[in-house]
PDB file of C-alpha atoms in Angstrom:
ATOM      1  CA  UNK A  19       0.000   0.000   0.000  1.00 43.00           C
ATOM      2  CA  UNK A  20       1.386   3.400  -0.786  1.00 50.00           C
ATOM      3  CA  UNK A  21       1.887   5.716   2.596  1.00 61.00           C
ATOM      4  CA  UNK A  22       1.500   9.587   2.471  1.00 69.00           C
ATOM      5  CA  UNK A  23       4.011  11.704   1.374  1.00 89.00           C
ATOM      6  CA  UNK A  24       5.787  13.183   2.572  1.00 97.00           C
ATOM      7  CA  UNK A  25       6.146  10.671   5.355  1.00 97.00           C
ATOM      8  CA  UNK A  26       5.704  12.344   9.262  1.00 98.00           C
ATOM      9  CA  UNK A  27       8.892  11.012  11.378  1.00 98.00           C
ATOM     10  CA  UNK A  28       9.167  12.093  14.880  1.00 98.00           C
ATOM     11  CA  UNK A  29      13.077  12.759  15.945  1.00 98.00           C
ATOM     12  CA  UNK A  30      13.657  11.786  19.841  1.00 98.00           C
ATOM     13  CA  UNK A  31      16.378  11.096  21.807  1.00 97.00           C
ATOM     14  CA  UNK A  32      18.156  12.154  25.284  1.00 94.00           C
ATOM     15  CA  UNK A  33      20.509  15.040  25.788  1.00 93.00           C
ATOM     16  CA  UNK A  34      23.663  15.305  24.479  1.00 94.00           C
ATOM     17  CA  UNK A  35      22.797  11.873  21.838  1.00 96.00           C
ATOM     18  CA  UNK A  36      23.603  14.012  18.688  1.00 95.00           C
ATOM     19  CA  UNK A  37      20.230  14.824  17.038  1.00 96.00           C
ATOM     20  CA  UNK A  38      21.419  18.113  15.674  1.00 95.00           C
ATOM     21  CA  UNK A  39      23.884  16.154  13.800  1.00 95.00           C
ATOM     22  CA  UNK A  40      21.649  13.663  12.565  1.00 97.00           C
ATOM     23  CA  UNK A  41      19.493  16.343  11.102  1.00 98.00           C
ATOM     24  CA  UNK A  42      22.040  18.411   9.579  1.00 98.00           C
ATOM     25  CA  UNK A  43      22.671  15.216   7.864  1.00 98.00           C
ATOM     26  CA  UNK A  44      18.885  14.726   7.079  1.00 98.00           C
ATOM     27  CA  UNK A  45      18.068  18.194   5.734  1.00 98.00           C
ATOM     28  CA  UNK A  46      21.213  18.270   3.555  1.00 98.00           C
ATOM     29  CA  UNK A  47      20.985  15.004   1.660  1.00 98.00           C
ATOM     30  CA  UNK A  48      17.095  14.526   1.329  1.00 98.00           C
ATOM     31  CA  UNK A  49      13.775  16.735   0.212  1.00 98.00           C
ATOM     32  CA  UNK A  50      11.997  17.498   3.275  1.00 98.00           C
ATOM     33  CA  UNK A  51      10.915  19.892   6.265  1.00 98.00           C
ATOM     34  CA  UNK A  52      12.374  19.682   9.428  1.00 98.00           C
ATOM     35  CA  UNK A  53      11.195  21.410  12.448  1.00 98.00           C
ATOM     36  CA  UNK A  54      12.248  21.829  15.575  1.00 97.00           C
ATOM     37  CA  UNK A  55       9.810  21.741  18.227  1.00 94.00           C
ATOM     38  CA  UNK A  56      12.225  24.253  20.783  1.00 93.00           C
ATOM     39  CA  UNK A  57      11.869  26.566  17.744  1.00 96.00           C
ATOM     40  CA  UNK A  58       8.186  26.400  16.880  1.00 97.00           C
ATOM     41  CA  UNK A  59       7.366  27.123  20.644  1.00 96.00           C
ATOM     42  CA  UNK A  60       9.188  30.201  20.087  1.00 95.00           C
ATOM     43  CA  UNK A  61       6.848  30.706  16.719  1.00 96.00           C
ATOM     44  CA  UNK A  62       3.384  29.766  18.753  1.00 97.00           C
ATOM     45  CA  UNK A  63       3.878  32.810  21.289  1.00 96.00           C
ATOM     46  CA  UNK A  64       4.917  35.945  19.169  1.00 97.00           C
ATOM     47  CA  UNK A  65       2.359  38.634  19.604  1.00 97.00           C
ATOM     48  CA  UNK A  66      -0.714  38.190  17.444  1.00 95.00           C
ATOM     49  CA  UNK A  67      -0.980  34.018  18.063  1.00 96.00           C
ATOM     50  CA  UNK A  68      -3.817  32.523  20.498  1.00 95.00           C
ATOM     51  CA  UNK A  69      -1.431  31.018  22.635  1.00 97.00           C
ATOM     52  CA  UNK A  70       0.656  34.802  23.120  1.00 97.00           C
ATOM     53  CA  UNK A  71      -2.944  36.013  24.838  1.00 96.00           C
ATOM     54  CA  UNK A  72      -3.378  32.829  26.953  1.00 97.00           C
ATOM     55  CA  UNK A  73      -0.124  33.327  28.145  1.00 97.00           C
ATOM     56  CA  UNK A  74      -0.228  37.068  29.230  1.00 96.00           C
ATOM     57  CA  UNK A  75      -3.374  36.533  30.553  1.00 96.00           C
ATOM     58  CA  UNK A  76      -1.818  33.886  33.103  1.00 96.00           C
ATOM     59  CA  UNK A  77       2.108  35.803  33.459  1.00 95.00           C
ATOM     60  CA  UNK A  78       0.599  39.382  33.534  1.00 94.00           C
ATOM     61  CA  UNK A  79       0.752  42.466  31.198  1.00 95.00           C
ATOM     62  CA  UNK A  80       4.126  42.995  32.833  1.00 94.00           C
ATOM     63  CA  UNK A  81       5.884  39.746  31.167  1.00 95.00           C
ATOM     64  CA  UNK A  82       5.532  41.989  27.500  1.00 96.00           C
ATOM     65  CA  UNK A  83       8.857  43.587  26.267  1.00 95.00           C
ATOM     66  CA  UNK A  84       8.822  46.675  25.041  1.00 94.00           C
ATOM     67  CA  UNK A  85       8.614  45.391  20.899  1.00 96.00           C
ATOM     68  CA  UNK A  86       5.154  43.826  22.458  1.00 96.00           C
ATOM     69  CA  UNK A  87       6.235  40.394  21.966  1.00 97.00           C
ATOM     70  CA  UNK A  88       6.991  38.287  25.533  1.00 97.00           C
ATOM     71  CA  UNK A  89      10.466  38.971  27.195  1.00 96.00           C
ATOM     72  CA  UNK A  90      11.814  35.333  27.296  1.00 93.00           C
ATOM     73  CA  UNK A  91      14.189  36.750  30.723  1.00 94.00           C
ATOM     74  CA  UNK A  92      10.745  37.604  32.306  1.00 93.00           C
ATOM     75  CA  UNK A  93       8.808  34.680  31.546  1.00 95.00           C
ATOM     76  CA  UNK A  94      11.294  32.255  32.721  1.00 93.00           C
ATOM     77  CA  UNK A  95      12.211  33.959  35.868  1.00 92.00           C
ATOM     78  CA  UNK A  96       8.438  33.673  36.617  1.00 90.00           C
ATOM     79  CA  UNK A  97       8.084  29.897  35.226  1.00 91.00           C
ATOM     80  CA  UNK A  98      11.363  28.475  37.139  1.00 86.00           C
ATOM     81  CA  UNK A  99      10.100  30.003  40.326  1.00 85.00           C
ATOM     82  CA  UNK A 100       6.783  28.071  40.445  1.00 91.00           C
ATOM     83  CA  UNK A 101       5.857  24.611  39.199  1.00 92.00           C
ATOM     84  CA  UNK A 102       2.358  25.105  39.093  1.00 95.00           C
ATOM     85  CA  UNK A 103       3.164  28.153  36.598  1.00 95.00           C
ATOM     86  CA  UNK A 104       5.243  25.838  34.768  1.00 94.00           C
ATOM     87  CA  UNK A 105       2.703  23.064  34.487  1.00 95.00           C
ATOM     88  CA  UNK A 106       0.162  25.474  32.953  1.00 96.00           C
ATOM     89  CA  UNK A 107       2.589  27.405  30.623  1.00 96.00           C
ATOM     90  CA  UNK A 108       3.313  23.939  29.030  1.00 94.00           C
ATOM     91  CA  UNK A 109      -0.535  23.219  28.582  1.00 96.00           C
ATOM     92  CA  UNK A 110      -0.327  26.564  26.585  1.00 97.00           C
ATOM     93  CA  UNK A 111       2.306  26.225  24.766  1.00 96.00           C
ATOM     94  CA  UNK A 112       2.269  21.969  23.826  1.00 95.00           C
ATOM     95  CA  UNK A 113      -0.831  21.815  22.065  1.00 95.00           C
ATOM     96  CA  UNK A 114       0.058  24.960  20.181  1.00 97.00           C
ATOM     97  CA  UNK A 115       2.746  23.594  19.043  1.00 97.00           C
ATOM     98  CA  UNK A 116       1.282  20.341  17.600  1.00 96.00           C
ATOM     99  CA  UNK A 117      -1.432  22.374  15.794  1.00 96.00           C
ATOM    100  CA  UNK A 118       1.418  24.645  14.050  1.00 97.00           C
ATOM    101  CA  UNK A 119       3.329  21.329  12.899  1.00 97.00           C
ATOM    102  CA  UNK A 120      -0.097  19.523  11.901  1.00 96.00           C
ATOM    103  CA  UNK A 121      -0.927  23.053   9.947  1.00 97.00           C
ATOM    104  CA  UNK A 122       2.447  22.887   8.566  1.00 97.00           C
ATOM    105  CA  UNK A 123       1.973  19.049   8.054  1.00 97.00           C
ATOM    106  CA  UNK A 124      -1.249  19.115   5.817  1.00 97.00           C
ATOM    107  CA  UNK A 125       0.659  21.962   3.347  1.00 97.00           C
ATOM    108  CA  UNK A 126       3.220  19.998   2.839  1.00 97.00           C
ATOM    109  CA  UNK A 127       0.853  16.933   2.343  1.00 95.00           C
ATOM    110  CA  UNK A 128      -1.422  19.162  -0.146  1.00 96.00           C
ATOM    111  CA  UNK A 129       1.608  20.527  -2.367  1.00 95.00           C
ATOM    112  CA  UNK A 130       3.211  17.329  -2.621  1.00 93.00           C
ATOM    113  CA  UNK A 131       6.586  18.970  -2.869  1.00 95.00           C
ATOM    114  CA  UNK A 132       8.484  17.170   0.049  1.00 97.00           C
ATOM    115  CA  UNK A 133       9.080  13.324   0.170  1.00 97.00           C
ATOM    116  CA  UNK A 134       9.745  13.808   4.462  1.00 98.00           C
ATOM    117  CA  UNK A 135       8.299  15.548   6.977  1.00 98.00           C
ATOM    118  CA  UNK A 136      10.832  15.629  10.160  1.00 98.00           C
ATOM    119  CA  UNK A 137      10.110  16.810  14.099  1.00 98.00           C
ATOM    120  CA  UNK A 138      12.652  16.970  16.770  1.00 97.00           C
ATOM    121  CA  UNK A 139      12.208  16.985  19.993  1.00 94.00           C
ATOM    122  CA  UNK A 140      13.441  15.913  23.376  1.00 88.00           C
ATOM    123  CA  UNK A 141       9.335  15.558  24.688  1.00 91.00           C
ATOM    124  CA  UNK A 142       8.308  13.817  21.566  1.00 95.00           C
ATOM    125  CA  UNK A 143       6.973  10.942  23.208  1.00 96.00           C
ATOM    126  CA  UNK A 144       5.782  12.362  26.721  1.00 94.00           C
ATOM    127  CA  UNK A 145       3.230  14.432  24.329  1.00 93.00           C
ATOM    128  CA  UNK A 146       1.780  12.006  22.319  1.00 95.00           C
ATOM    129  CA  UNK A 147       3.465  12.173  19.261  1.00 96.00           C
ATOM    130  CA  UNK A 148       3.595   8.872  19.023  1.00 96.00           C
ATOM    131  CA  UNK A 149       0.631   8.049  17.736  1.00 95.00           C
ATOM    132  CA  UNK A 150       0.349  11.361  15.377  1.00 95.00           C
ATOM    133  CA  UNK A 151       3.862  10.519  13.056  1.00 97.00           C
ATOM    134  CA  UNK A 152       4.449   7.772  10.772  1.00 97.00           C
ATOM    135  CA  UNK A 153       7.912   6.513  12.767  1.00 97.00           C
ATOM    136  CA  UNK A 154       9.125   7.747  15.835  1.00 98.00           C
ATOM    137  CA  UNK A 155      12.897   7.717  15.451  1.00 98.00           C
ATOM    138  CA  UNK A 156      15.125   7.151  18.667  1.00 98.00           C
ATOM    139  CA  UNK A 157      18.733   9.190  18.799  1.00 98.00           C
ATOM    140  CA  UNK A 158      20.858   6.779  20.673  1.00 98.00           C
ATOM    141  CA  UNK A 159      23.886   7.534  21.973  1.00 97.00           C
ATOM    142  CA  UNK A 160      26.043   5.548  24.972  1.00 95.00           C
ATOM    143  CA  UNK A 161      25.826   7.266  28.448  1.00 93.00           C
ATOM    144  CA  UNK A 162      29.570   8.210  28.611  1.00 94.00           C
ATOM    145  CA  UNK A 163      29.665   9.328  25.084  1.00 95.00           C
ATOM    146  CA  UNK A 164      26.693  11.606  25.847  1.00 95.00           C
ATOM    147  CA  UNK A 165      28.544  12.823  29.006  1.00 93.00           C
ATOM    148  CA  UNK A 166      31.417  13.618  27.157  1.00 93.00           C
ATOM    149  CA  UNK A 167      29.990  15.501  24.168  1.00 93.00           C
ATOM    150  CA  UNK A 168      28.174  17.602  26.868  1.00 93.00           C
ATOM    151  CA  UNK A 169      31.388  18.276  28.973  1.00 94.00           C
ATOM    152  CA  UNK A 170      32.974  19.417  25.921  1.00 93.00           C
ATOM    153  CA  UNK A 171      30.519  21.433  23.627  1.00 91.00           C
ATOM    154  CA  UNK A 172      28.352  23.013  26.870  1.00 93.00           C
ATOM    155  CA  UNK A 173      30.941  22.924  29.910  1.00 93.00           C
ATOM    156  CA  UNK A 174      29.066  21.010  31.796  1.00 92.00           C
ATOM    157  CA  UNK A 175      29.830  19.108  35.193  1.00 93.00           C
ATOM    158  CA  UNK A 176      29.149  15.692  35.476  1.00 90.00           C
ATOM    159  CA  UNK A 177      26.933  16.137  38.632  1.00 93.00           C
ATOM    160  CA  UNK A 178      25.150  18.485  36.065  1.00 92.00           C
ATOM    161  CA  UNK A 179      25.228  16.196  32.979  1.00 91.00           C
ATOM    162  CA  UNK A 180      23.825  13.265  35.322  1.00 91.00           C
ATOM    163  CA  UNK A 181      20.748  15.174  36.637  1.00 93.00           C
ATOM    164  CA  UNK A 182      19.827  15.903  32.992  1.00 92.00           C
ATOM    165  CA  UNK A 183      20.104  12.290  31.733  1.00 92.00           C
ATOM    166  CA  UNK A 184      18.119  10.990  35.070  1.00 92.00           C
ATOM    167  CA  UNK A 185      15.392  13.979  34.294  1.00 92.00           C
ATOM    168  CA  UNK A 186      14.577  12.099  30.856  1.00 94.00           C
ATOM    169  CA  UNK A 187      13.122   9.268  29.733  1.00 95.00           C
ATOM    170  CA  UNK A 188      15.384   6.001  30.425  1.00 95.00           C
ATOM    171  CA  UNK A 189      16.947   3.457  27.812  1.00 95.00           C
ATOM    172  CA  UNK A 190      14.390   1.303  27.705  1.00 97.00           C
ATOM    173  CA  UNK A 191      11.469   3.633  27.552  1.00 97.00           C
ATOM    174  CA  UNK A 192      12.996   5.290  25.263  1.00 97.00           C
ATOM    175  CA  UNK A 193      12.915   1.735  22.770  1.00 97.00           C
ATOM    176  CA  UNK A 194       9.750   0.810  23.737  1.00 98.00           C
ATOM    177  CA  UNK A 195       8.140   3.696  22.292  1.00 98.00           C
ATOM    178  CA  UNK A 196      10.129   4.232  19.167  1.00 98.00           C
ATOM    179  CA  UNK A 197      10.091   2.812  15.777  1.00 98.00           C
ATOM    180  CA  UNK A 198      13.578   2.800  14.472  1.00 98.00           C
ATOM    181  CA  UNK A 199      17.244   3.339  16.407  1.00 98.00           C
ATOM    182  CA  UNK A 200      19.707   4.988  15.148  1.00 98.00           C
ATOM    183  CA  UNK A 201      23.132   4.465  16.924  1.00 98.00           C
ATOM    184  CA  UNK A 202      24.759   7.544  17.204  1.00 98.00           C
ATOM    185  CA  UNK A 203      27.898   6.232  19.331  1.00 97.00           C
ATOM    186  CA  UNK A 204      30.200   6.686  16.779  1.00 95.00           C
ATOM    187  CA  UNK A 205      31.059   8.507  13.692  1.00 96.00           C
ATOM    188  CA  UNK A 206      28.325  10.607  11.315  1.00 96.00           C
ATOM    189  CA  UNK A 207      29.298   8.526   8.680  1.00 97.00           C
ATOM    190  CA  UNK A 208      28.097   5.311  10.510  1.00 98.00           C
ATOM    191  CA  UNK A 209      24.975   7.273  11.392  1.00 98.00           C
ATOM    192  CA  UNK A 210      24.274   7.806   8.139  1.00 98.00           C
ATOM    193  CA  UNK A 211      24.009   4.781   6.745  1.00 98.00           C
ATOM    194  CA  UNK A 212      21.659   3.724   9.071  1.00 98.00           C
ATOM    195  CA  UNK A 213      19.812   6.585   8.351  1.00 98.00           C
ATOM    196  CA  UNK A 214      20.092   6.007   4.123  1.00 98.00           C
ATOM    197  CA  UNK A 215      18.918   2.149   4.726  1.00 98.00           C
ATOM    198  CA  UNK A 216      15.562   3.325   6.533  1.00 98.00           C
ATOM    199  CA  UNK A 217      15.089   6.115   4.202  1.00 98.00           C
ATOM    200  CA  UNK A 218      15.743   4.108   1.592  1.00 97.00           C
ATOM    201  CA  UNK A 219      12.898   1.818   2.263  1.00 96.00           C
ATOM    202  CA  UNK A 220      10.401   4.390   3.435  1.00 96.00           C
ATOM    203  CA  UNK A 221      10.733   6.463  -0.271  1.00 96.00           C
ATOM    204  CA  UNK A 222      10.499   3.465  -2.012  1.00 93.00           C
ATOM    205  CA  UNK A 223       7.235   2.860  -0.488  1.00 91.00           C
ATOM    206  CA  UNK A 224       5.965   6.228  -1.060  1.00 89.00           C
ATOM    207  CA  UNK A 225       7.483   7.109  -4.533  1.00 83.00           C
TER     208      UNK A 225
END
């Protein structure tokens, strides 16, 4: 049976596993959209959007910059100083962000122009997206290797690079709720042909 095109594939994986990579890789060698869900939550509260009133209406007029859009200092000063204002924030801003990508989804689906459809993010499957892509990819990487490329690109500590990896979701749930596993231990180059072998398969199926 043919599948859609393009073909949705959630991007997932824990800290420091090299997903940034993987997708520079992605949008360079194949036709498609990637987004990145850190970036469209950024998109889904500039001034003018549904979720920018919801979310003065619960921070206060005071959390608006000058320019009119929301001071990002501001709002996460307020956010990090109260769970229960984080916790409703992210009930703002999640589903906004899944309409934007399903928006941005059916376009792509109606012009027929792209053969993939790519979203990245570390909360993937804690929001559901599971059942709205085609594939839910899963970024691994080994636990010291993450460590390391952490130490090294963001100065982290290790007491700081081991709260992180203990805040996400572990190994295993991480497998259980994924499609396909890319090992990103070692080299791009071995990435990608993991990657190119999937790919392969899905565009043959869609073409």
């Amino acid at each position: 049976m043919k599948r859609n095109k393009p073909f949705f594939i959630g991007i997932t994986g824990g800290v420091g596993a090299g997903k940034s990579a993987v997708l520079s890789y992605i949008r360079e060698t194949y036709n498609c959209d990637i987004y990145l869900a850190d970036e469209v939550a950024h998109e889904v509260k500039k001034a003018g959007t549904p979720a920018y009133g919801e979310l003065v209406e619960l921070l206060g007029e005071d959390v608006v910059g000058e320019d009119g859009e929301i001071n990002k200092a501001k709002m996460a000063q307020r956010i990090f100083a109260d769970a229960e204002i984080l916790q409703k924030v992210n009930d703002i801003i999640h589903p906004a962000v899944r309409v934007y990508l399903l928006v941005r989804l059916e376009e792509a689906r109606n012009s027929g122009e792209k053969d993939l459809f790519f979203v990245e993010a570390a909360l993937l499957i804690e929001c559901g997206y599971g059942e709205l892509v085609d594939e839910m990819w899963y970024i691994h990487a080994d636990k010291e290797v993450r460590k390391a490329r952490l130490m090294a690109a963001r100065g982290y500590s290790e007491e700081k690079v081991a709260q992180i990896i203990a805040s996400q979701l572990s190994e295993e749930e991480y497998r259980e709720n994924s499609d396909f596993v890319i090992d990103n231990s070692f080299s791009l180059e071995e990435s990608a042909k993991q990657i190119d072998a999937r790919l392969e398969k899905i565009l043959y199926e869609i073409m």
